[in-house]
XYZ file of C-alpha atoms in Angstrom:
413
model
C 125.154 67.831 67.710
C 121.402 67.234 67.954
C 119.210 70.079 66.585
C 117.443 70.271 69.937
C 120.808 70.897 71.634
C 121.880 73.492 69.079
C 118.700 75.506 69.535
C 118.724 75.163 73.324
C 115.353 75.270 75.053
C 113.564 76.063 71.779
C 114.678 72.782 70.228
C 113.740 70.775 73.326
C 110.214 72.178 73.424
C 109.518 71.801 69.691
C 110.862 68.241 69.612
C 107.600 67.268 71.339
C 105.154 66.509 68.453
C 101.994 67.350 70.402
C 103.353 70.698 71.569
C 104.714 71.414 68.080
C 101.306 70.828 66.470
C 99.616 72.974 69.114
C 102.232 75.713 68.752
C 101.922 76.012 64.957
C 98.125 76.171 64.974
C 98.085 78.600 67.896
C 100.511 80.810 65.958
C 98.012 81.281 63.120
C 95.208 81.903 65.614
C 97.284 84.522 67.417
C 98.082 86.321 64.166
C 94.337 86.363 63.521
C 93.771 87.839 66.957
C 96.117 90.734 66.132
C 94.466 91.207 62.740
C 91.157 91.546 64.541
C 92.448 93.898 67.244
C 94.096 96.173 64.683
C 90.937 96.251 62.576
C 88.696 97.037 65.551
C 91.002 99.773 66.869
C 91.176 101.531 63.513
C 87.445 101.087 62.892
C 86.673 102.702 66.260
C 89.005 105.600 65.459
C 87.483 106.096 61.991
C 83.969 106.120 63.418
C 84.643 108.589 66.252
C 88.090 110.274 66.127
C 87.887 110.154 69.941
C 90.435 108.956 72.505
C 87.563 108.473 74.951
C 85.886 105.978 72.601
C 89.212 104.212 72.064
C 89.422 103.805 75.829
C 85.839 102.517 75.987
C 86.455 99.943 73.239
C 89.663 98.829 74.963
C 87.735 98.551 78.225
C 85.042 96.423 76.549
C 87.730 94.116 75.193
C 89.715 93.721 78.396
C 87.150 94.112 81.212
C 85.857 90.529 80.793
C 89.343 89.436 81.814
C 88.499 90.698 85.309
C 85.336 88.625 85.719
C 85.269 85.817 83.162
C 88.906 84.770 83.652
C 88.332 84.076 87.345
C 85.480 81.741 86.481
C 87.408 80.223 83.568
C 90.308 79.174 85.772
C 88.016 77.375 88.202
C 86.085 75.796 85.312
C 89.313 74.588 83.689
C 90.546 72.979 86.914
C 87.157 71.263 87.203
C 86.086 70.116 83.703
C 89.374 70.046 81.774
C 91.499 72.500 79.826
C 90.775 71.299 76.293
C 86.985 71.574 76.594
C 87.198 75.201 77.665
C 89.723 76.198 74.989
C 87.740 74.531 72.197
C 84.566 76.354 73.200
C 86.395 79.686 73.379
C 88.000 79.320 69.946
C 84.775 78.265 68.252
C 82.924 81.180 69.818
C 85.647 83.676 68.874
C 85.467 82.543 65.249
C 81.689 82.987 65.159
C 81.745 86.449 66.755
C 84.529 87.673 64.470
C 82.625 86.423 61.414
C 79.560 88.341 62.617
C 81.717 91.441 63.167
C 83.019 91.133 59.595
C 79.519 90.781 58.172
C 78.208 93.964 59.804
C 81.319 95.884 58.768
C 81.223 94.789 55.120
C 77.498 95.611 54.985
C 78.188 99.138 56.265
C 75.805 98.602 59.167
C 78.361 98.883 61.969
C 78.105 101.615 64.615
C 80.410 102.466 67.496
C 77.856 101.035 69.929
C 77.893 97.737 68.018
C 81.692 97.800 68.036
C 81.646 98.070 71.835
C 79.035 95.310 72.230
C 80.700 92.815 69.882
C 84.107 93.613 71.343
C 82.741 92.811 74.800
C 81.486 89.406 73.612
C 84.782 88.673 71.862
C 86.705 89.748 74.961
C 84.576 87.452 77.116
C 85.382 84.457 74.926
C 89.074 85.354 74.980
C 88.920 85.678 78.761
C 87.355 82.235 78.980
C 90.143 80.475 77.101
C 93.268 82.529 77.878
C 94.110 81.361 81.440
C 93.301 77.775 80.512
C 95.463 78.017 77.382
C 98.359 79.156 79.568
C 97.793 76.255 81.955
C 97.582 73.720 79.118
C 101.256 74.207 78.200
C 102.264 72.479 81.441
C 100.393 69.360 80.248
C 102.052 69.350 76.816
C 105.751 69.454 77.806
C 108.089 68.062 80.469
C 108.738 70.166 83.573
C 112.316 70.917 82.502
C 110.990 72.248 79.185
C 108.316 74.464 80.759
C 110.417 77.642 80.832
C 111.405 77.547 77.135
C 107.878 76.480 76.109
C 106.324 79.469 77.898
C 108.954 81.824 76.496
C 108.515 80.369 73.004
C 104.764 80.890 73.242
C 105.315 84.491 74.267
C 107.830 84.965 71.447
C 105.225 83.619 69.052
C 102.661 86.033 70.513
C 104.965 88.949 69.832
C 105.964 87.642 66.443
C 102.242 87.726 65.697
C 102.117 91.254 67.095
C 104.873 92.113 64.623
C 103.322 90.392 61.604
C 99.626 90.862 62.397
C 99.465 94.679 62.408
C 101.666 94.874 59.322
C 99.347 92.511 57.431
C 96.270 94.257 58.807
C 97.558 97.716 57.869
C 98.227 96.569 54.298
C 94.842 94.850 53.988
C 92.988 97.874 55.376
C 94.705 100.110 52.813
C 94.294 97.714 49.858
C 90.959 96.086 50.712
C 88.813 96.936 53.748
C 88.426 96.396 57.485
C 85.729 93.752 57.041
C 88.096 91.571 54.999
C 90.665 91.703 57.791
C 88.043 90.541 60.289
C 86.899 87.705 58.003
C 90.454 86.403 57.688
C 90.788 86.581 61.464
C 87.700 84.412 61.920
C 89.220 81.670 59.733
C 92.303 81.502 61.952
C 90.131 80.837 65.017
C 88.236 78.066 63.249
C 91.438 76.274 62.173
C 92.765 76.298 65.751
C 89.483 74.818 66.972
C 89.826 72.027 64.384
C 93.386 71.198 65.477
C 92.384 71.155 69.158
C 89.855 68.412 68.385
C 92.759 66.041 67.641
C 94.907 66.862 70.695
C 94.588 64.473 73.634
C 96.021 64.860 77.152
C 95.341 63.102 80.440
C 92.615 65.079 82.214
C 91.227 62.247 84.326
C 91.443 64.399 87.449
C 89.469 67.194 85.819
C 86.168 65.588 84.899
C 83.913 66.942 87.618
C 80.606 68.611 86.847
C 80.046 72.334 87.241
C 78.262 73.468 90.402
C 78.028 76.396 92.790
C 81.190 75.039 94.428
C 83.045 76.755 91.615
C 82.820 80.047 93.522
C 84.442 78.416 96.534
C 87.146 77.172 94.154
C 87.749 80.759 93.009
C 88.168 81.997 96.582
C 90.553 79.136 97.317
C 92.683 80.334 94.416
C 92.642 83.922 95.669
C 93.680 82.861 99.178
C 96.458 80.720 97.731
C 97.922 83.679 95.823
C 97.640 86.039 98.796
C 99.304 83.473 101.052
C 102.327 82.838 98.830
C 104.866 85.704 99.212
C 106.617 85.064 95.904
C 103.518 84.756 93.750
C 101.943 87.723 95.564
C 105.019 89.851 94.779
C 104.864 88.965 91.081
C 101.146 89.735 90.933
C 101.750 93.176 92.485
C 104.341 94.010 89.832
C 102.044 92.744 87.083
C 99.263 94.937 88.431
C 101.503 97.992 88.509
C 102.626 97.384 84.932
C 99.020 96.838 83.884
C 97.906 100.202 85.249
C 100.981 102.362 84.653
C 102.592 101.020 81.452
C 100.338 98.834 79.323
C 97.330 101.171 78.792
C 99.314 103.149 76.201
C 98.846 100.234 73.771
C 95.141 100.990 73.407
C 95.855 104.672 72.743
C 98.319 104.103 69.896
C 95.765 104.977 67.164
C 95.624 108.459 68.681
C 99.438 108.678 68.833
C 99.674 107.592 65.186
C 97.162 110.188 64.011
C 97.487 113.205 66.311
C 101.152 113.051 67.369
C 102.797 111.651 64.242
C 100.225 112.644 61.595
C 99.983 109.137 60.117
C 97.143 106.761 59.280
C 96.899 102.949 59.535
C 100.500 102.718 58.321
C 101.684 104.702 61.353
C 99.729 102.486 63.723
C 101.187 99.407 62.024
C 104.733 100.790 62.427
C 104.275 101.363 66.164
C 102.505 98.062 66.841
C 104.986 96.072 64.773
C 107.890 97.726 66.588
C 106.465 96.609 69.924
C 105.990 93.141 68.496
C 109.573 92.995 67.245
C 110.927 93.915 70.675
C 108.734 91.302 72.317
C 109.739 88.688 69.741
C 113.440 89.219 70.455
C 112.755 89.086 74.198
C 110.778 85.862 73.938
C 113.286 84.103 71.689
C 116.150 85.076 73.976
C 114.343 83.734 77.043
C 113.328 80.562 75.183
C 116.921 79.853 74.152
C 118.100 80.698 77.690
C 115.798 77.918 78.901
C 116.109 78.214 82.695
C 114.357 79.851 85.639
C 117.508 80.951 87.499
C 117.852 84.747 87.397
C 114.311 85.444 86.170
C 113.281 87.342 89.319
C 115.978 89.942 88.695
C 114.835 90.263 85.078
C 111.268 90.947 86.242
C 112.323 93.914 88.379
C 114.778 95.187 85.768
C 112.043 95.181 83.133
C 109.934 97.539 85.245
C 112.693 100.148 85.228
C 113.595 100.012 81.546
C 110.056 99.757 80.187
C 109.196 102.883 82.203
C 112.241 104.787 80.942
C 111.611 103.780 77.313
C 107.937 104.756 77.439
C 108.700 108.107 79.088
C 111.154 109.001 76.308
C 108.658 107.832 73.659
C 106.113 110.398 74.836
C 108.430 113.343 74.063
C 109.469 112.072 70.623
C 107.949 113.761 67.573
C 109.433 111.564 64.823
C 107.719 108.252 64.162
C 110.830 106.254 63.263
C 112.637 107.394 66.404
C 109.473 106.614 68.346
C 109.468 103.153 66.758
C 112.931 102.514 68.215
C 111.652 103.252 71.707
C 108.624 101.045 71.022
C 111.039 98.187 70.303
C 112.599 98.803 73.723
C 109.210 99.002 75.442
C 108.132 95.772 73.753
C 111.340 94.000 74.757
C 111.276 94.935 78.438
C 107.507 94.777 78.893
C 107.472 91.205 77.585
C 110.672 90.327 79.426
C 108.812 91.041 82.648
C 105.608 89.324 81.563
C 107.243 86.129 80.303
C 109.551 85.873 83.313
C 106.646 86.409 85.719
C 104.511 83.769 84.043
C 107.368 81.270 84.044
C 108.124 81.847 87.727
C 104.464 81.508 88.688
C 104.054 78.290 86.670
C 107.255 76.985 88.246
C 106.165 77.713 91.821
C 102.420 76.991 91.770
C 100.733 73.815 93.014
C 99.437 71.854 89.980
C 95.962 71.504 91.501
C 95.699 75.314 91.642
C 97.319 76.051 88.281
C 94.378 77.291 86.183
C 92.933 79.333 89.045
C 96.250 81.059 89.692
C 96.759 81.680 85.971
C 93.260 83.155 85.795
C 94.354 85.716 88.397
C 97.488 86.295 86.315
C 95.256 87.099 83.327
C 92.932 89.308 85.381
C 95.839 91.385 86.625
C 98.057 91.525 83.552
C 95.269 91.842 80.953
C 92.227 93.073 82.869
C 93.781 95.950 84.807
C 95.032 97.648 81.606
C 91.360 97.986 80.660
C 90.801 100.281 83.639
C 94.065 102.059 82.906
C 93.122 102.631 79.253
C 89.679 103.900 80.233
C 91.180 106.345 82.749
C 94.035 107.480 80.499
C 91.723 107.928 77.508
C 89.413 110.114 79.599
C 92.248 112.138 81.145
C 93.920 112.582 77.743
C 90.830 114.355 76.437
C 91.413 117.058 79.087
C 95.170 117.386 79.642
C 96.644 115.726 76.568
C 97.755 112.262 75.586
C 101.504 112.548 76.127
C 101.475 113.951 79.709
C 99.110 111.204 80.870
C 101.184 108.341 79.439
C 104.444 109.916 80.666
C 103.098 110.166 84.225
C 102.363 106.439 84.323
C 105.868 105.671 83.054
C 107.525 107.807 85.743
C 105.470 106.164 88.506
C 106.627 102.748 87.258
C 110.246 103.879 87.581
C 109.591 104.967 91.181
C 108.021 101.577 91.990
C 111.175 99.822 90.784
C 113.063 101.216 93.801
C 110.936 99.016 96.081
C 110.715 96.008 93.744
C 114.482 95.628 93.387
C 115.033 94.878 97.090
C 111.900 92.745 97.498
C 112.802 90.601 94.491
C 116.210 89.706 95.896
C 114.609 88.304 99.058
C 112.142 86.100 97.164
C 114.287 84.868 94.268
C 115.432 81.574 95.839
C 111.900 80.295 96.462
C 110.523 81.431 93.099
C 113.391 79.949 91.079
C 113.594 76.540 92.761
C 113.879 73.616 90.352
C 112.289 70.844 92.421
């Protein structure tokens, strides 16, 4: 039996040398991204001990996804995916190195944290939707589903490993060292991207004011496609009701469980482990059939798991529910991305994926800002629990709507 057959979709995707090289380098870069996020979150908490500031920092990181990602998708469809990703990775490495320098020098303030986080978030927003679109150019159509799932599994493996490494380095060394290591991972990915070549002959146009018309064309396309519109609505609901709790985990670790960076690492790594299992399972599954049902099911179980987490007072029991949240939250995200990539017109791909990023990554910024502010008045746990319960209620509608749209979303030709 061929190794690619034994490992299912995972083996098929990784048998492609270009995708394999991209995947390995992107893995190190993604671990660096989680090192940086962990370091920034704990630095902000150390400087302020405020859930409001945690929400503001999270907002600064994710808000660019709302604006920059829309432009990035149109730019990628116009000038080429690789150019945009290379620029974003080089810029992220430079900003993270600057962040590390200020932190090591002891000159960092919470205002600087917000400003530098905004710049870093803007660079991430520039490259993220294009990076998602690039996968379609690296693998065959029949390998798209496992490649997307494998990338998401890698992302959550990094979420598992990154916080654990960051927590240890923060305890043994310092936050600035963690940021410096993160910057090196961005630079190595940039170097690898210089040697990757794909056919982008149809994407060599110059930038112009027509780019804004391109953005609106993408928006109209999404609104006019019932299946993609349905998936975007569910992503938006998850982004507002479920995902904001991620940015408030430093407060949970400290105030609810009485732990330091080790507690935050336990919770973040638990989420990453759940997401890793989810991604690997979907990658091995290797097909689009049945994914619509998994999207709606994930909304129910991620809401239930998060609601129970908020009433748990023991960190290791809470970690178990974080594994469940990570599994179902990523089950929905990976399945949605795969279905959208499967259904979208290739000429619109980056623009549609930019809207995917805006909704699934940008909306949690508003949710985190609102939940952080509300938590300072009525408490952290009631606010997060309310969002989880509302997600469960939304599932009642999504279940029936998903059944009607599944055939079109899961088509294979």
